[in-house]
Short mmCIF file of C-alpha atoms in Angstrom, two decimals:
data_model
loop_
_atom_site.label_atom_id
_atom_site.label_comp_id
_atom_site.label_asym_id
_atom_site.label_seq_id
_atom_site.Cartn_x
_atom_site.Cartn_y
_atom_site.Cartn_z
CA MET A 1 -114.41 92.73 57.37
CA ASN A 2 -111.83 94.53 59.49
CA THR A 3 -111.61 98.23 59.22
CA ARG A 4 -108.11 99.53 58.90
CA SER A 5 -108.19 101.47 62.14
CA GLU A 6 -109.16 98.35 64.07
CA VAL A 7 -106.25 96.21 63.07
CA HIS A 8 -103.02 98.15 63.14
CA PRO A 9 -101.79 101.62 63.87
CA THR A 10 -99.47 101.73 60.82
CA GLN A 11 -102.20 102.58 58.31
CA GLU A 12 -100.11 105.38 56.83
CA HIS A 13 -97.77 102.66 55.65
CA ALA A 14 -98.77 100.70 52.58
CA ILE A 15 -96.50 97.88 53.72
CA ALA A 16 -95.08 97.23 57.17
CA CYS A 17 -92.91 94.18 57.86
CA ASP A 18 -91.73 93.27 61.33
CA ASN A 19 -89.19 90.53 61.98
CA VAL A 20 -90.21 88.51 58.95
CA THR A 21 -88.33 85.23 58.78
CA CYS A 22 -88.73 82.52 56.18
CA THR A 23 -87.09 79.12 56.10
CA TYR A 24 -87.78 76.66 53.28
CA PRO A 25 -88.61 73.02 54.10
CA ASP A 26 -85.08 71.96 53.04
CA GLY A 27 -83.64 74.25 55.73
CA THR A 28 -82.58 77.10 53.44
CA VAL A 29 -83.03 80.39 55.24
CA ALA A 30 -84.46 82.89 52.77
CA LEU A 31 -85.28 85.78 55.09
CA THR A 32 -84.13 86.65 58.60
CA ASN A 33 -85.79 89.31 60.73
CA VAL A 34 -86.75 91.52 57.81
CA THR A 35 -88.16 94.79 59.11
CA PHE A 36 -89.09 97.82 57.02
CA ARG A 37 -91.88 100.29 56.25
CA ILE A 38 -93.08 101.60 52.91
CA PRO A 39 -95.26 104.71 53.13
CA THR A 40 -98.35 104.84 50.94
CA GLY A 41 -97.59 106.12 47.45
CA LYS A 42 -93.84 105.62 47.77
CA ARG A 43 -91.86 103.96 44.98
CA VAL A 44 -89.29 101.62 46.43
CA ALA A 45 -86.81 99.24 44.83
CA LEU A 46 -85.73 95.97 46.40
CA ILE A 47 -82.19 95.14 45.37
CA GLY A 48 -79.75 92.46 46.37
CA PRO A 49 -77.67 89.61 44.97
CA ASN A 50 -79.16 86.41 43.55
CA GLY A 51 -80.70 84.33 46.31
CA ALA A 52 -81.08 87.32 48.60
CA GLY A 53 -84.76 86.54 49.19
CA LYS A 54 -86.32 89.26 47.00
CA SER A 55 -88.87 86.97 45.34
CA THR A 56 -89.62 85.23 48.64
CA LEU A 57 -90.35 88.56 50.28
CA LEU A 58 -92.68 89.64 47.47
CA ARG A 59 -94.52 86.32 47.63
CA ALA A 60 -94.82 86.66 51.40
CA LEU A 61 -96.47 90.08 51.00
CA VAL A 62 -99.47 88.53 49.21
CA GLY A 63 -99.62 85.55 51.54
CA VAL A 64 -98.46 82.81 49.21
CA GLN A 65 -95.27 82.16 51.17
CA GLU A 66 -95.36 80.95 54.74
CA ILE A 67 -93.39 83.16 57.10
CA GLU A 68 -92.86 83.95 60.74
CA GLY A 69 -93.25 87.53 61.85
CA GLU A 70 -95.79 90.21 61.07
CA ILE A 71 -96.77 91.83 57.81
CA HIS A 72 -99.35 94.59 57.51
CA VAL A 73 -100.66 95.76 54.16
CA HIS A 74 -102.58 99.04 54.28
CA GLY A 75 -103.10 98.34 57.95
CA TRP A 76 -104.51 94.85 57.46
CA ARG A 77 -102.54 92.19 59.27
CA LEU A 78 -101.51 89.37 56.94
CA ALA A 79 -103.81 86.66 58.26
CA ARG A 80 -106.28 84.27 56.65
CA LYS A 81 -109.30 86.46 57.42
CA ASN A 82 -107.70 89.51 55.74
CA LEU A 83 -106.24 87.78 52.70
CA ARG A 84 -109.10 88.71 50.38
CA SER A 85 -108.82 92.40 51.30
CA ILE A 86 -105.04 92.33 50.96
CA ARG A 87 -105.07 90.54 47.62
CA SER A 88 -107.72 92.84 46.20
CA CYS A 89 -105.43 95.85 46.70
CA THR A 90 -102.07 94.18 46.00
CA GLY A 91 -100.90 93.03 42.60
CA LEU A 92 -97.87 90.77 42.24
CA VAL A 93 -96.21 90.28 38.87
CA PHE A 94 -94.20 87.06 39.13
CA GLN A 95 -90.66 86.71 37.85
CA ASN A 96 -91.61 84.15 35.23
CA PRO A 97 -94.68 85.10 33.17
CA ASP A 98 -95.25 81.42 32.35
CA ASP A 99 -96.22 80.86 35.98
CA GLN A 100 -98.76 83.64 35.80
CA LEU A 101 -100.50 82.88 32.51
CA PHE A 102 -102.68 79.79 32.54
CA ALA A 103 -105.93 80.53 30.72
CA PRO A 104 -106.52 79.52 27.08
CA THR A 105 -106.43 83.13 25.86
CA ILE A 106 -104.84 86.38 27.01
CA GLY A 107 -108.27 87.99 27.44
CA GLU A 108 -109.52 85.24 29.74
CA ASP A 109 -106.31 85.37 31.73
CA VAL A 110 -106.54 89.11 32.27
CA ALA A 111 -110.22 88.76 33.21
CA PHE A 112 -109.45 86.04 35.78
CA GLY A 113 -108.43 88.44 38.56
CA PRO A 114 -111.31 90.93 38.27
CA LEU A 115 -113.88 88.14 38.00
CA SER A 116 -112.35 86.31 40.96
CA LEU A 117 -112.73 89.49 42.97
CA GLY A 118 -116.45 89.35 42.23
CA LEU A 119 -116.70 92.14 39.66
CA SER A 120 -119.48 92.00 37.07
CA LYS A 121 -118.65 90.75 33.58
CA ALA A 122 -119.19 94.24 32.15
CA GLU A 123 -116.75 95.81 34.60
CA ALA A 124 -114.24 92.99 34.14
CA HIS A 125 -114.48 93.41 30.38
CA GLU A 126 -113.82 97.13 30.68
CA ARG A 127 -110.77 96.48 32.84
CA VAL A 128 -109.44 93.85 30.44
CA GLU A 129 -109.67 96.28 27.53
CA GLU A 130 -107.96 99.03 29.51
CA ALA A 131 -105.17 96.81 30.87
CA LEU A 132 -104.39 95.28 27.48
CA GLN A 133 -104.37 98.69 25.87
CA ARG A 134 -101.93 99.96 28.49
CA VAL A 135 -99.42 97.21 27.75
CA GLY A 136 -100.01 97.39 24.00
CA LEU A 137 -101.62 93.97 23.63
CA SER A 138 -105.17 94.91 22.63
CA ALA A 139 -104.82 93.02 19.38
CA SER A 140 -103.71 89.84 21.14
CA LYS A 141 -106.60 89.23 23.51
CA PHE A 142 -107.80 86.19 21.57
CA ARG A 143 -104.34 84.65 21.35
CA ASN A 144 -103.03 81.75 23.37
CA PRO A 145 -100.39 83.01 25.85
CA MET A 146 -98.14 80.10 24.89
CA HIS A 147 -97.94 81.44 21.34
CA LEU A 148 -96.58 84.85 22.36
CA SER A 149 -92.94 85.87 22.61
CA PHE A 150 -91.39 86.06 26.08
CA GLY A 151 -91.55 89.86 26.05
CA GLU A 152 -95.23 89.78 25.09
CA ARG A 153 -95.94 87.22 27.79
CA ARG A 154 -94.21 89.49 30.28
CA ARG A 155 -96.46 92.38 29.21
CA ALA A 156 -99.52 90.13 29.38
CA ALA A 157 -98.55 89.09 32.92
CA ILE A 158 -98.36 92.77 33.88
CA ALA A 159 -101.80 93.31 32.32
CA THR A 160 -103.28 90.51 34.45
CA VAL A 161 -102.30 92.47 37.53
CA LEU A 162 -103.15 95.90 36.13
CA ALA A 163 -106.70 94.77 35.49
CA MET A 164 -107.12 94.35 39.24
CA ARG A 165 -106.25 98.06 39.70
CA PRO A 166 -104.07 97.42 42.74
CA SER A 167 -103.06 100.26 45.02
CA ILE A 168 -99.81 98.39 45.72
CA LEU A 169 -97.87 96.97 42.82
CA LEU A 170 -95.19 94.34 43.46
CA LEU A 171 -92.96 93.60 40.49
CA ASP A 172 -90.40 90.80 40.44
CA GLU A 173 -87.65 91.45 37.88
CA PRO A 174 -90.08 93.09 35.44
CA SER A 175 -87.47 94.14 32.88
CA SER A 176 -85.74 90.77 32.50
CA ASN A 177 -85.88 89.44 28.92
CA LEU A 178 -87.53 92.58 27.60
CA ASP A 179 -86.14 94.17 24.46
CA PRO A 180 -84.92 97.80 24.83
CA LEU A 181 -88.17 99.25 23.50
CA GLY A 182 -90.29 97.01 25.75
CA ARG A 183 -88.14 98.01 28.71
CA ARG A 184 -88.48 101.69 27.86
CA LEU A 185 -92.27 101.34 27.57
CA LEU A 186 -92.33 99.60 30.94
CA ILE A 187 -90.32 102.38 32.59
CA ASN A 188 -92.54 105.07 31.05
CA TRP A 189 -95.64 103.24 32.14
CA LEU A 190 -94.34 102.75 35.69
CA ASN A 191 -93.56 106.46 35.87
CA GLU A 192 -97.13 107.24 34.84
CA LEU A 193 -98.49 105.34 37.86
CA THR A 194 -98.52 108.22 40.28
CA ASP A 195 -101.17 106.97 42.70
CA THR A 196 -99.74 103.49 43.25
CA THR A 197 -97.30 102.26 45.85
CA LEU A 198 -94.56 100.41 44.05
CA LEU A 199 -92.16 97.75 45.29
CA LEU A 200 -89.86 96.71 42.50
CA ALA A 201 -87.39 93.83 42.88
CA SER A 202 -84.74 94.13 40.21
CA HIS A 203 -81.11 93.84 39.20
CA ASP A 204 -81.71 96.47 36.55
CA LEU A 205 -80.39 99.40 38.55
CA ASP A 206 -80.78 101.81 35.64
CA MET A 207 -84.49 101.16 35.73
CA VAL A 208 -84.48 101.43 39.52
CA ALA A 209 -82.82 104.85 39.26
CA GLU A 210 -85.51 106.04 36.84
CA CYS A 211 -88.52 104.60 38.64
CA CYS A 212 -87.87 104.58 42.37
CA GLU A 213 -87.02 107.22 44.92
CA GLU A 214 -86.05 104.80 47.67
CA VAL A 215 -84.04 101.57 47.79
CA LEU A 216 -84.04 98.60 50.14
CA LEU A 217 -80.87 96.51 50.07
CA LEU A 218 -81.74 92.94 50.96
CA ASN A 219 -79.53 89.96 51.63
CA GLN A 220 -81.64 87.65 53.79
CA SER A 221 -82.28 90.71 55.99
CA ILE A 222 -82.59 94.41 55.23
CA LEU A 223 -79.06 95.79 55.21
CA MET A 224 -79.81 99.31 54.18
CA GLN A 225 -82.78 101.54 53.40
CA GLY A 226 -82.16 104.92 51.87
CA SER A 227 -82.67 107.22 48.94
CA ALA A 228 -81.93 105.82 45.50
CA ARG A 229 -79.52 108.65 44.82
CA GLU A 230 -77.52 107.82 47.91
CA LEU A 231 -77.43 104.02 47.62
CA LEU A 232 -77.09 103.57 43.88
CA THR A 233 -74.02 105.80 43.70
CA ASP A 234 -72.18 103.89 46.43
CA ALA A 235 -70.11 101.63 44.16
CA GLU A 236 -68.26 100.03 47.03
CA LEU A 237 -71.42 99.02 48.86
CA LEU A 238 -73.04 97.69 45.69
CA ALA A 239 -69.94 95.68 44.76
CA ARG A 240 -70.04 94.01 48.16
CA TYR A 241 -73.42 92.57 47.23
CA GLU A 242 -72.59 91.57 43.65
CA LEU A 243 -74.23 94.67 42.20
CA GLU A 244 -72.98 97.47 39.97
CA PRO A 245 -73.97 101.14 39.92
CA PRO A 246 -76.38 102.01 37.10
CA LEU A 247 -74.62 102.02 33.72
CA GLY A 248 -75.86 105.54 33.18
CA LEU A 249 -73.63 106.68 36.03
CA GLN A 250 -70.53 104.91 34.70
CA PRO A 251 -68.21 106.28 32.05
CA LEU A 252 -68.46 104.34 28.79
CA SER A 253 -65.30 102.53 27.73
CA PHE A 254 -65.02 101.06 24.23
CA ARG A 255 -62.78 98.15 23.34
CA GLU A 256 -60.42 99.38 20.60
CA MET B 1 -125.53 94.62 28.01
CA ALA B 2 -126.72 92.51 25.10
CA SER B 3 -124.22 94.09 22.74
CA PHE B 4 -121.49 93.51 25.29
CA LEU B 5 -121.89 89.75 25.55
CA PRO B 6 -120.47 88.64 22.20
CA ALA B 7 -117.40 90.85 22.73
CA PHE B 8 -116.57 88.99 25.92
CA ARG B 9 -115.83 85.77 24.07
CA TYR B 10 -112.08 85.38 24.01
CA SER B 11 -111.68 82.19 22.01
CA HIS B 12 -113.62 80.04 19.57
CA THR B 13 -117.28 79.55 20.41
CA SER B 14 -119.19 76.35 21.00
CA PRO B 15 -121.22 75.01 18.05
CA CYS B 16 -124.21 74.79 20.41
CA ASP B 17 -125.10 75.63 23.99
CA PRO B 18 -122.50 73.79 26.10
CA ARG B 19 -125.28 72.40 28.31
CA ALA B 20 -126.77 70.65 25.27
CA ALA B 21 -123.32 69.35 24.38
CA MET B 22 -122.81 68.13 27.94
CA ILE B 23 -126.11 66.25 27.98
CA VAL B 24 -125.32 64.51 24.67
CA PHE B 25 -121.78 63.85 25.89
CA ALA B 26 -123.08 62.26 29.11
CA ALA B 27 -125.53 60.13 27.11
CA ALA B 28 -122.72 59.07 24.77
CA LEU B 29 -120.50 58.13 27.70
CA ALA B 30 -123.29 56.10 29.28
CA THR B 31 -123.84 54.33 25.95
CA THR B 32 -120.16 53.52 25.50
CA LEU B 33 -119.98 52.07 28.99
CA SER B 34 -123.10 49.92 28.72
CA ILE B 35 -123.44 49.09 25.02
CA PRO B 36 -123.57 45.32 24.44
CA GLY B 37 -121.47 43.58 21.80
CA GLN B 38 -118.20 44.43 20.08
CA ALA B 39 -119.88 44.97 16.72
CA HIS B 40 -121.99 47.77 18.24
CA MET B 41 -118.90 49.34 19.74
CA LEU B 42 -117.03 49.25 16.45
CA LEU B 43 -119.99 50.84 14.70
CA LEU B 44 -120.14 53.60 17.30
CA ALA B 45 -116.40 54.21 16.85
CA VAL B 46 -116.94 54.58 13.10
CA ILE B 47 -119.77 57.06 13.74
CA LEU B 48 -117.59 59.14 16.09
CA PHE B 49 -114.77 59.10 13.54
CA GLY B 50 -117.27 60.26 10.89
CA LEU B 51 -118.43 63.07 13.19
CA ALA B 52 -114.84 64.26 13.58
CA MET B 53 -114.48 64.23 9.78
CA ILE B 54 -117.74 66.08 9.11
CA SER B 55 -116.98 68.74 11.72
CA GLY B 56 -113.56 69.41 10.14
CA VAL B 57 -111.40 68.48 13.13
CA LEU B 58 -110.14 65.12 11.85
CA LYS B 59 -106.43 66.00 11.95
CA LEU B 60 -106.54 67.29 15.50
CA PHE B 61 -108.77 64.40 16.55
CA VAL B 62 -106.38 61.79 15.12
CA ARG B 63 -103.36 63.51 16.68
CA ARG B 64 -104.93 63.41 20.13
CA MET B 65 -106.12 59.84 19.69
CA LEU B 66 -102.62 58.74 18.68
CA PHE B 67 -101.42 60.12 21.99
CA LEU B 68 -104.06 58.13 23.92
CA LEU B 69 -103.90 54.85 21.96
CA PRO B 70 -100.74 53.42 23.59
CA MET B 71 -102.29 53.90 27.05
CA ILE B 72 -105.52 52.18 25.98
CA LEU B 73 -103.57 49.30 24.45
CA PHE B 74 -101.48 48.93 27.59
CA ILE B 75 -104.52 48.80 29.89
CA GLY B 76 -106.19 46.26 27.58
CA ILE B 77 -103.11 44.02 27.53
CA PHE B 78 -102.88 44.27 31.31
CA ALA B 79 -106.52 43.12 31.54
CA MET B 80 -105.74 40.15 29.26
CA LEU B 81 -103.05 38.94 31.65
CA ARG B 82 -105.54 38.25 34.43
CA SER B 83 -106.26 34.60 35.02
CA GLY B 84 -109.56 33.48 33.49
CA GLU B 85 -111.58 30.51 32.44
CA GLY B 86 -112.02 29.15 28.93
CA GLU B 87 -109.81 27.59 26.31
CA ALA B 88 -106.08 28.33 26.71
CA LEU B 89 -104.82 30.10 23.58
CA LEU B 90 -101.25 30.92 24.53
CA ARG B 91 -98.80 30.19 27.35
CA LEU B 92 -95.88 32.56 27.83
CA TRP B 93 -93.61 33.10 30.85
CA GLY B 94 -96.08 31.30 33.08
CA ILE B 95 -99.02 33.42 31.93
CA THR B 96 -101.94 31.73 30.21
CA LEU B 97 -104.02 33.73 27.76
CA THR B 98 -107.51 32.27 27.56
CA SER B 99 -110.37 33.02 25.17
CA ASP B 100 -112.29 34.69 28.00
CA THR B 101 -109.51 37.05 29.03
CA LEU B 102 -108.80 37.86 25.38
CA THR B 103 -112.44 38.79 24.80
CA ALA B 104 -112.56 40.79 28.04
CA GLY B 105 -109.33 42.61 27.14
CA ILE B 106 -110.51 43.53 23.64
CA SER B 107 -113.87 44.62 25.00
CA LEU B 108 -112.20 46.85 27.60
CA GLN B 109 -109.92 48.35 24.96
CA LEU B 110 -112.87 49.12 22.71
CA ARG B 111 -114.81 50.74 25.54
CA LEU B 112 -111.84 52.85 26.57
CA LEU B 113 -111.32 53.80 22.93
CA LEU B 114 -114.93 54.96 22.70
CA VAL B 115 -114.68 56.93 25.94
CA ALA B 116 -111.48 58.57 24.65
CA MET B 117 -113.05 59.35 21.26
CA THR B 118 -116.19 60.84 22.81
CA SER B 119 -114.24 62.93 25.32
CA THR B 120 -111.77 64.13 22.70
CA LEU B 121 -114.56 65.23 20.35
CA PHE B 122 -116.31 67.04 23.20
CA ILE B 123 -113.15 68.82 24.36
CA ILE B 124 -112.17 69.84 20.83
CA HIS B 125 -115.56 71.42 20.14
CA ILE B 126 -116.45 73.00 23.47
CA PRO B 127 -113.97 75.53 24.95
CA SER B 128 -113.13 75.01 28.62
CA ARG B 129 -114.62 78.43 29.39
CA ASP B 130 -118.02 77.24 28.12
CA ILE B 131 -117.72 73.89 29.89
CA VAL B 132 -117.17 75.77 33.16
CA ALA B 133 -120.21 77.95 32.49
CA ALA B 134 -122.33 74.89 31.66
CA MET B 135 -121.20 72.98 34.76
CA HIS B 136 -121.96 76.03 36.85
CA SER B 137 -125.38 76.40 35.27
CA LEU B 138 -126.10 72.71 35.88
CA ARG B 139 -125.42 73.41 39.59
CA MET B 140 -122.38 71.16 39.82
CA PRO B 141 -120.21 71.65 42.95
CA SER B 142 -117.57 74.35 42.50
CA ARG B 143 -114.87 71.93 43.65
CA ILE B 144 -115.62 69.59 40.75
CA ILE B 145 -115.75 72.50 38.29
CA ALA B 146 -112.40 73.84 39.52
CA THR B 147 -110.80 70.38 39.38
CA ALA B 148 -111.99 69.78 35.81
CA TRP B 149 -110.89 73.23 34.62
CA LEU B 150 -107.51 73.10 36.33
CA THR B 151 -106.81 69.60 35.01
CA GLU B 152 -107.52 70.67 31.44
CA ARG B 153 -105.44 73.84 31.81
CA PHE B 154 -102.57 72.10 33.54
CA LEU B 155 -102.39 69.36 30.92
CA ALA B 156 -102.34 71.99 28.17
CA LEU B 157 -99.50 73.86 29.87
CA LEU B 158 -97.56 70.68 30.57
CA SER B 159 -97.85 69.46 27.01
CA ALA B 160 -96.40 72.79 25.85
CA ASP B 161 -93.59 72.33 28.38
CA VAL B 162 -92.89 68.82 27.10
CA GLN B 163 -92.66 70.12 23.56
CA ARG B 164 -90.24 72.87 24.60
CA GLN B 165 -88.14 70.45 26.63
CA TRP B 166 -88.02 67.95 23.79
CA ALA B 167 -87.06 70.67 21.29
CA ALA B 168 -84.23 71.73 23.63
CA VAL B 169 -82.98 68.14 23.83
CA ARG B 170 -83.12 67.66 20.08
CA ALA B 171 -81.32 70.96 19.49
CA ARG B 172 -78.37 69.61 21.48
CA SER B 173 -78.38 66.13 20.02
CA ALA B 174 -77.24 64.71 16.71
CA THR B 175 -79.64 62.41 14.88
CA LEU B 176 -81.22 60.24 17.52
CA THR B 177 -81.78 56.54 17.05
CA ARG B 178 -85.00 54.98 18.32
CA VAL B 179 -83.15 53.43 21.28
CA HIS B 180 -81.63 56.80 22.19
CA ARG B 181 -85.03 58.45 21.98
CA ILE B 182 -86.53 55.94 24.37
CA LYS B 183 -83.61 56.31 26.80
CA LEU B 184 -83.87 60.08 26.65
CA ALA B 185 -87.63 60.06 27.09
CA THR B 186 -87.27 57.87 30.20
CA MET B 187 -84.62 60.19 31.59
CA LEU B 188 -86.67 63.28 30.85
CA THR B 189 -89.77 61.86 32.48
CA GLU B 190 -88.25 62.23 35.93
CA THR B 191 -87.18 65.82 35.24
CA PHE B 192 -90.57 66.52 33.78
CA ILE B 193 -92.50 65.21 36.79
CA LEU B 194 -90.39 67.31 39.16
CA ARG B 195 -90.90 70.36 36.98
CA ALA B 196 -94.62 69.69 36.75
CA VAL B 197 -94.94 69.66 40.53
CA GLY B 198 -93.01 72.93 40.83
CA ARG B 199 -95.01 74.46 38.01
CA SER B 200 -98.33 73.53 39.61
CA ASP B 201 -97.23 75.11 42.89
CA ARG B 202 -96.21 78.35 41.21
CA MET B 203 -99.37 78.43 39.11
CA ALA B 204 -101.49 77.95 42.22
CA ASP B 205 -99.65 80.82 43.92
CA ALA B 206 -100.26 83.08 40.92
CA MET B 207 -103.96 82.22 40.94
CA ILE B 208 -104.33 82.70 44.69
CA ALA B 209 -102.51 86.04 44.50
CA ARG B 210 -105.18 87.17 42.04
CA GLY B 211 -108.04 86.34 44.35
CA PHE B 212 -108.77 82.72 43.41
CA ASP B 213 -110.86 81.14 46.16
CA GLY B 214 -111.65 77.76 44.65
CA ARG B 215 -114.30 79.02 42.23
CA ILE B 216 -113.48 79.39 38.54
CA PRO B 217 -114.81 82.69 37.20
CA ILE B 218 -117.58 82.43 34.63
CA HIS B 219 -116.97 84.24 31.33
CA SER B 220 -119.81 82.98 29.18
CA SER B 221 -123.45 83.90 29.34
CA LEU B 222 -125.39 80.91 28.11
CA ARG B 223 -128.54 81.09 26.03
CA TRP B 224 -130.56 77.97 25.31
CA THR B 225 -132.28 78.04 21.92
CA ILE B 226 -134.64 75.73 20.02
CA ARG B 227 -131.61 74.53 18.09
CA ASP B 228 -130.08 73.27 21.34
CA THR B 229 -133.28 71.40 22.20
CA VAL B 230 -133.19 69.74 18.77
CA ILE B 231 -129.51 68.79 19.19
CA THR B 232 -130.11 67.35 22.66
CA LEU B 233 -133.17 65.35 21.64
CA THR B 234 -131.62 64.06 18.40
CA GLY B 235 -128.39 63.08 20.12
CA THR B 236 -130.00 61.24 23.00
CA VAL B 237 -132.63 59.53 20.82
CA VAL B 238 -129.99 58.32 18.34
CA LEU B 239 -127.87 56.94 21.18
CA LEU B 240 -130.89 55.31 22.78
CA VAL B 241 -131.94 53.66 19.52
CA PHE B 242 -128.36 52.54 18.99
CA TRP B 243 -128.30 50.99 22.44
CA ILE B 244 -131.71 49.25 22.11
CA CYS B 245 -131.00 47.79 18.66
#
């Protein structure tokens, strides 16, 4: 296995992307020369209009999307020989929980990751219990994922990644289709994760404001990287990319 | 550790050690494929039906068999259309149905029916998690184990998708006639196949992202008891006697 110091000098960065380009087989360009750095422990949001390439970028970071360019995760270069190391420290929650849940029961699904990483059954079991408890689904571990509500499936999908105890958490639109309470629980839980690097792709800029200190504005390439306070209050810039400032920063107007 | 094991079971448990079930299942499959005579096959079908009734899974068993029956019938009819020797029974659109091809077609249908019944009973009673553990314990190649597990999982997910898609269609349609249903089903098949391909890609990505390397993780710890020995011996002896007589 490669040691971090051997492979790349950017080990202080949890994620380092250099000139990442992705073109789909039908010719659609999803990403063009994407370059950015995320320091270890930083909480960063990835925002941009629909089709900006947010999901593609997240998928590329765990090596399930073919790209050109260089990606380093905790100093490991994204290459076949390092994939196991990268995937053991990186957890990706997909946009659609139905793509992530495939086992006959929630418990088995959550155990899939830890067992695939070679953990013992006892340790995997412990992690399953802890992850399900964190997302409030302890009572559902024997249930079939297909019989849960969308919000519950979303929480179960998060648990599948939590059980792997990743040091980098990649979340793709985690608050979509969650009820207000579920969303609030998610925000609280994300804010409790103090020792994890977070990259959160979302249109929910209120959540972004509460959870992230830094923002990356993506539209095929990185257009802007700055503090959340600075970027999320720039209404003109956000409007240019089909986004709106967080509702919490806007005056409420009621229809009379 | 011992107290931990039962807690790690996340769905219903097998009625016996899955290895015992697999041995009996393999013996049953071999019998169905080599059993001589249609009367024997019919008798075995009745026995399998009785087993489903006794084990309390009759409704589920019948539902799954109803899904498989049209395919079995179609394959049997296709076999009947081959040219064969013997007395000509029927001539239609240039195709001659002879006594030989009719017998061969019926025989094939009965064998397929028995294979379907045996497999359905096995799958209903033994959770996929335990089947994986048994295959692993029987030293089967991990590629075969992964293929079997993924096929079962993927079919389960797809059937749920079909149900959702069909419900969405019905919610937007007034009362559908039989002809409309067939037209719609044909139209949806194309959409469904495209979706299934996309779904399988995304599912594979999600599995790979969580460290999947071609080996399905083992959840169950298997323990062979005297009861399993009795089940294995009884099952194989009964099938052997059935085959000899």
